Amino acid sequence: MKLIRQVLSDIRKEIGWIIFFGVLMSAVIITFISVTTNYRRTAERNRYISSFTDNNVMLTYIYDTEYKVDKEEVPVSSGEKEDFYEYLSEVFSEDGNAGNYFSMGSGVGDKDLGFDNIYVLLGTYADRTPYKRDRSEQISFAVSYDLKDTVGETITIEDREFPLHVAPENMSIYHPMTYISNERGRLDNTLFVFTRDVDLLREVFPSNNYWDLFKKELYFYRFILDDPTEDDLVRVKKVVSENIGGYLSTQSIFDRIKSVEEVGVRTHSQYLILYISAIVILLVSMFLNIYKILTRKTTEYATHYLFGATDSFIYARMLLFAFSYNIIPLVLGVYTVIKESRFKTVPGYSIALLTAGFAVMLFSVTGAAYRRFHGNFEKGLRRE
């Protein structure tokens, strides 16, 4: 009880600074959590961009020929019209170089499969997410991580059973026009369908019940080509013009990076460096502030020490006082992490990291202040 009374007395003398420090430190911690979240998001986008550049991906966009482009830009059909589905079968295959993904909402056609979202990752996109599909399976079904308890179960589609896998917690889908991550539960209760074989996809989901999968334009929503030749580009433009009636424009991933991605990522990285530098300076300043306050109370501690207080008592008094200085930011920091971890913007283990960081800081600062107090006290005795 005596120790508690001493600590409470110390707190009352510094209550104004404790509140001011607590508010300031809380702002620093919340900013740090935000910066960490942005860094993780930027790092993830960079990994995707590297995957696109390594494969020299060509992006495509479909425009209405009547309003968006000049008629002269539309490729003139020459020779026999190419069969649309034969083209899809060739480019969306194990040996094909096309990729696409699309969302089917909560169901496909007239069927409701019981999920909030259904994403089909077709062709090269089947291998362009954090989920590592089993290559022995020509078509794979995986549920979002929040449904991980279903591992080992199966999914039945048109009287056919397929193993049901679980996508990783960091599941995300990237396209330079759209980045879909699992932050704030955007991909919860979701079914992912992975396949490189468009014919198998249409066989598993027949047109009589899953008519959505037979809309021609669906296959070109996010259509990309890996390392295409000039003939590949001419051919896909001809197929789109003849079968969908639009003009397909192409843009290399390198041109896209120059125009948009590179500037955005570089600017974001510069802000991150600025924020992190400011946070480090603030944290060091705040720790030094606690150290100075503890050393400023050396006379009071020495008096207490002379009247019989033990080393452990003095150390405990200093440690509890330093803890009280940080109780406000610690509570707000833990609350913020708990809230954000529910939204999946920070990993769940961040609470342990935050608590461990505070513990290391408290023991380090208190230990340094105590050693200085003890050294000064012994010097004073030697002078006597």
JSON list of N, CA and C in Angstrom, two decimals, residues 49 53 57 108 155 159 162 188 205 209 215-216 224 234 269 274 292 302 308 317 333 336 341 344 348 381:
[
{"chain": "A", "resi": 49, "resn": "ILE", "atom": "N", "xyz": [2.65, -5.80, -59.01]},
{"chain": "A", "resi": 49, "resn": "ILE", "atom": "CA", "xyz": [3.21, -5.07, -60.15]},
{"chain": "A", "resi": 49, "resn": "ILE", "atom": "C", "xyz": [4.44, -5.79, -60.70]},
{"chain": "A", "resi": 53, "resn": "THR", "atom": "N", "xyz": [5.06, -7.07, -64.50]},
{"chain": "A", "resi": 53, "resn": "THR", "atom": "CA", "xyz": [6.20, -6.64, -65.33]},
{"chain": "A", "resi": 53, "resn": "THR", "atom": "C", "xyz": [7.08, -7.82, -65.72]},
{"chain": "A", "resi": 57, "resn": "VAL", "atom": "N", "xyz": [3.01, -8.11, -69.15]},
{"chain": "A", "resi": 57, "resn": "VAL", "atom": "CA", "xyz": [1.55, -8.20, -69.32]},
{"chain": "A", "resi": 57, "resn": "VAL", "atom": "C", "xyz": [1.04, -7.03, -70.16]},
{"chain": "A", "resi": 108, "resn": "VAL", "atom": "N", "xyz": [-24.70, -17.37, -59.59]},
{"chain": "A", "resi": 108, "resn": "VAL", "atom": "CA", "xyz": [-24.38, -17.45, -61.01]},
{"chain": "A", "resi": 108, "resn": "VAL", "atom": "C", "xyz": [-25.65, -17.80, -61.75]},
{"chain": "A", "resi": 155, "resn": "ILE", "atom": "N", "xyz": [-18.00, -29.13, -52.24]},
{"chain": "A", "resi": 155, "resn": "ILE", "atom": "CA", "xyz": [-19.06, -28.29, -52.79]},
{"chain": "A", "resi": 155, "resn": "ILE", "atom": "C", "xyz": [-19.68, -29.04, -53.97]},
{"chain": "A", "resi": 159, "resn": "ASP", "atom": "N", "xyz": [-24.71, -31.71, -59.41]},
{"chain": "A", "resi": 159, "resn": "ASP", "atom": "CA", "xyz": [-24.52, -33.11, -59.02]},
{"chain": "A", "resi": 159, "resn": "ASP", "atom": "C", "xyz": [-23.07, -33.57, -59.09]},
{"chain": "A", "resi": 162, "resn": "PHE", "atom": "N", "xyz": [-16.82, -31.34, -55.63]},
{"chain": "A", "resi": 162, "resn": "PHE", "atom": "CA", "xyz": [-15.44, -30.88, -55.75]},
{"chain": "A", "resi": 162, "resn": "PHE", "atom": "C", "xyz": [-14.89, -30.59, -54.36]},
{"chain": "A", "resi": 188, "resn": "ASP", "atom": "N", "xyz": [-15.05, -11.51, -47.32]},
{"chain": "A", "resi": 188, "resn": "ASP", "atom": "CA", "xyz": [-15.65, -12.50, -46.43]},
{"chain": "A", "resi": 188, "resn": "ASP", "atom": "C", "xyz": [-16.80, -13.21, -47.13]},
{"chain": "A", "resi": 205, "resn": "PHE", "atom": "N", "xyz": [-20.35, -25.34, -65.15]},
{"chain": "A", "resi": 205, "resn": "PHE", "atom": "CA", "xyz": [-21.48, -24.42, -65.00]},
{"chain": "A", "resi": 205, "resn": "PHE", "atom": "C", "xyz": [-22.25, -24.36, -66.33]},
{"chain": "A", "resi": 209, "resn": "ASN", "atom": "N", "xyz": [-28.44, -23.30, -66.54]},
{"chain": "A", "resi": 209, "resn": "ASN", "atom": "CA", "xyz": [-28.61, -22.76, -65.19]},
{"chain": "A", "resi": 209, "resn": "ASN", "atom": "C", "xyz": [-27.67, -21.60, -64.89]},
{"chain": "A", "resi": 215, "resn": "LYS", "atom": "N", "xyz": [-22.13, -14.87, -71.32]},
{"chain": "A", "resi": 215, "resn": "LYS", "atom": "CA", "xyz": [-22.12, -13.53, -71.89]},
{"chain": "A", "resi": 215, "resn": "LYS", "atom": "C", "xyz": [-20.73, -13.27, -72.46]},
{"chain": "A", "resi": 216, "resn": "LYS", "atom": "N", "xyz": [-20.64, -12.96, -73.71]},
{"chain": "A", "resi": 216, "resn": "LYS", "atom": "CA", "xyz": [-19.34, -12.85, -74.36]},
{"chain": "A", "resi": 216, "resn": "LYS", "atom": "C", "xyz": [-18.46, -11.76, -73.74]},
{"chain": "A", "resi": 224, "resn": "ILE", "atom": "N", "xyz": [-6.24, -9.78, -69.84]},
{"chain": "A", "resi": 224, "resn": "ILE", "atom": "CA", "xyz": [-4.82, -9.46, -69.97]},
{"chain": "A", "resi": 224, "resn": "ILE", "atom": "C", "xyz": [-4.14, -10.56, -70.79]},
{"chain": "A", "resi": 234, "resn": "VAL", "atom": "N", "xyz": [-3.37, -8.28, -82.72]},
{"chain": "A", "resi": 234, "resn": "VAL", "atom": "CA", "xyz": [-4.24, -8.09, -83.89]},
{"chain": "A", "resi": 234, "resn": "VAL", "atom": "C", "xyz": [-5.41, -9.07, -83.82]},
{"chain": "A", "resi": 269, "resn": "SER", "atom": "N", "xyz": [5.38, 5.94, -51.16]},
{"chain": "A", "resi": 269, "resn": "SER", "atom": "CA", "xyz": [6.59, 5.54, -50.44]},
{"chain": "A", "resi": 269, "resn": "SER", "atom": "C", "xyz": [7.27, 6.73, -49.79]},
{"chain": "A", "resi": 274, "resn": "LEU", "atom": "N", "xyz": [8.52, 9.79, -44.79]},
{"chain": "A", "resi": 274, "resn": "LEU", "atom": "CA", "xyz": [8.35, 11.01, -44.00]},
{"chain": "A", "resi": 274, "resn": "LEU", "atom": "C", "xyz": [7.64, 10.72, -42.69]},
{"chain": "A", "resi": 292, "resn": "LYS", "atom": "N", "xyz": [13.97, 12.10, -18.43]},
{"chain": "A", "resi": 292, "resn": "LYS", "atom": "CA", "xyz": [14.30, 13.35, -17.74]},
{"chain": "A", "resi": 292, "resn": "LYS", "atom": "C", "xyz": [13.43, 13.56, -16.51]},
{"chain": "A", "resi": 302, "resn": "ALA", "atom": "N", "xyz": [16.12, 9.85, -3.50]},
{"chain": "A", "resi": 302, "resn": "ALA", "atom": "CA", "xyz": [17.26, 9.72, -2.60]},
{"chain": "A", "resi": 302, "resn": "ALA", "atom": "C", "xyz": [16.83, 9.91, -1.14]},
{"chain": "A", "resi": 308, "resn": "GLY", "atom": "N", "xyz": [15.22, 4.46, 4.44]},
{"chain": "A", "resi": 308, "resn": "GLY", "atom": "CA", "xyz": [14.99, 3.03, 4.55]},
{"chain": "A", "resi": 308, "resn": "GLY", "atom": "C", "xyz": [14.37, 2.32, 3.37]},
{"chain": "A", "resi": 317, "resn": "ARG", "atom": "N", "xyz": [8.82, 1.86, -7.73]},
{"chain": "A", "resi": 317, "resn": "ARG", "atom": "CA", "xyz": [8.16, 3.18, -7.74]},
{"chain": "A", "resi": 317, "resn": "ARG", "atom": "C", "xyz": [8.41, 3.89, -9.07]},
{"chain": "A", "resi": 333, "resn": "GLY", "atom": "N", "xyz": [-4.04, 2.54, -27.83]},
{"chain": "A", "resi": 333, "resn": "GLY", "atom": "CA", "xyz": [-3.35, 1.78, -28.86]},
{"chain": "A", "resi": 333, "resn": "GLY", "atom": "C", "xyz": [-3.91, 0.38, -29.00]},
{"chain": "A", "resi": 336, "resn": "THR", "atom": "N", "xyz": [-7.33, 0.53, -30.58]},
{"chain": "A", "resi": 336, "resn": "THR", "atom": "CA", "xyz": [-7.25, 0.76, -32.03]},
{"chain": "A", "resi": 336, "resn": "THR", "atom": "C", "xyz": [-6.86, -0.51, -32.77]},
{"chain": "A", "resi": 341, "resn": "SER", "atom": "N", "xyz": [-7.99, -4.81, -36.30]},
{"chain": "A", "resi": 341, "resn": "SER", "atom": "CA", "xyz": [-7.79, -6.23, -36.61]},
{"chain": "A", "resi": 341, "resn": "SER", "atom": "C", "xyz": [-9.10, -6.89, -36.99]},
{"chain": "A", "resi": 344, "resn": "LYS", "atom": "N", "xyz": [-9.41, -6.35, -40.44]},
{"chain": "A", "resi": 344, "resn": "LYS", "atom": "CA", "xyz": [-8.33, -7.01, -41.18]},
{"chain": "A", "resi": 344, "resn": "LYS", "atom": "C", "xyz": [-7.35, -6.02, -41.80]},
{"chain": "A", "resi": 348, "resn": "GLY", "atom": "N", "xyz": [-3.72, -9.69, -36.37]},
{"chain": "A", "resi": 348, "resn": "GLY", "atom": "CA", "xyz": [-4.18, -9.87, -35.01]},
{"chain": "A", "resi": 348, "resn": "GLY", "atom": "C", "xyz": [-3.07, -9.88, -33.98]},
{"chain": "A", "resi": 381, "resn": "LEU", "atom": "N", "xyz": [27.49, 9.69, -1.50]},
{"chain": "A", "resi": 381, "resn": "LEU", "atom": "CA", "xyz": [27.98, 9.09, -0.26]},
{"chain": "A", "resi": 381, "resn": "LEU", "atom": "C", "xyz": [29.50, 9.13, -0.18]}
]
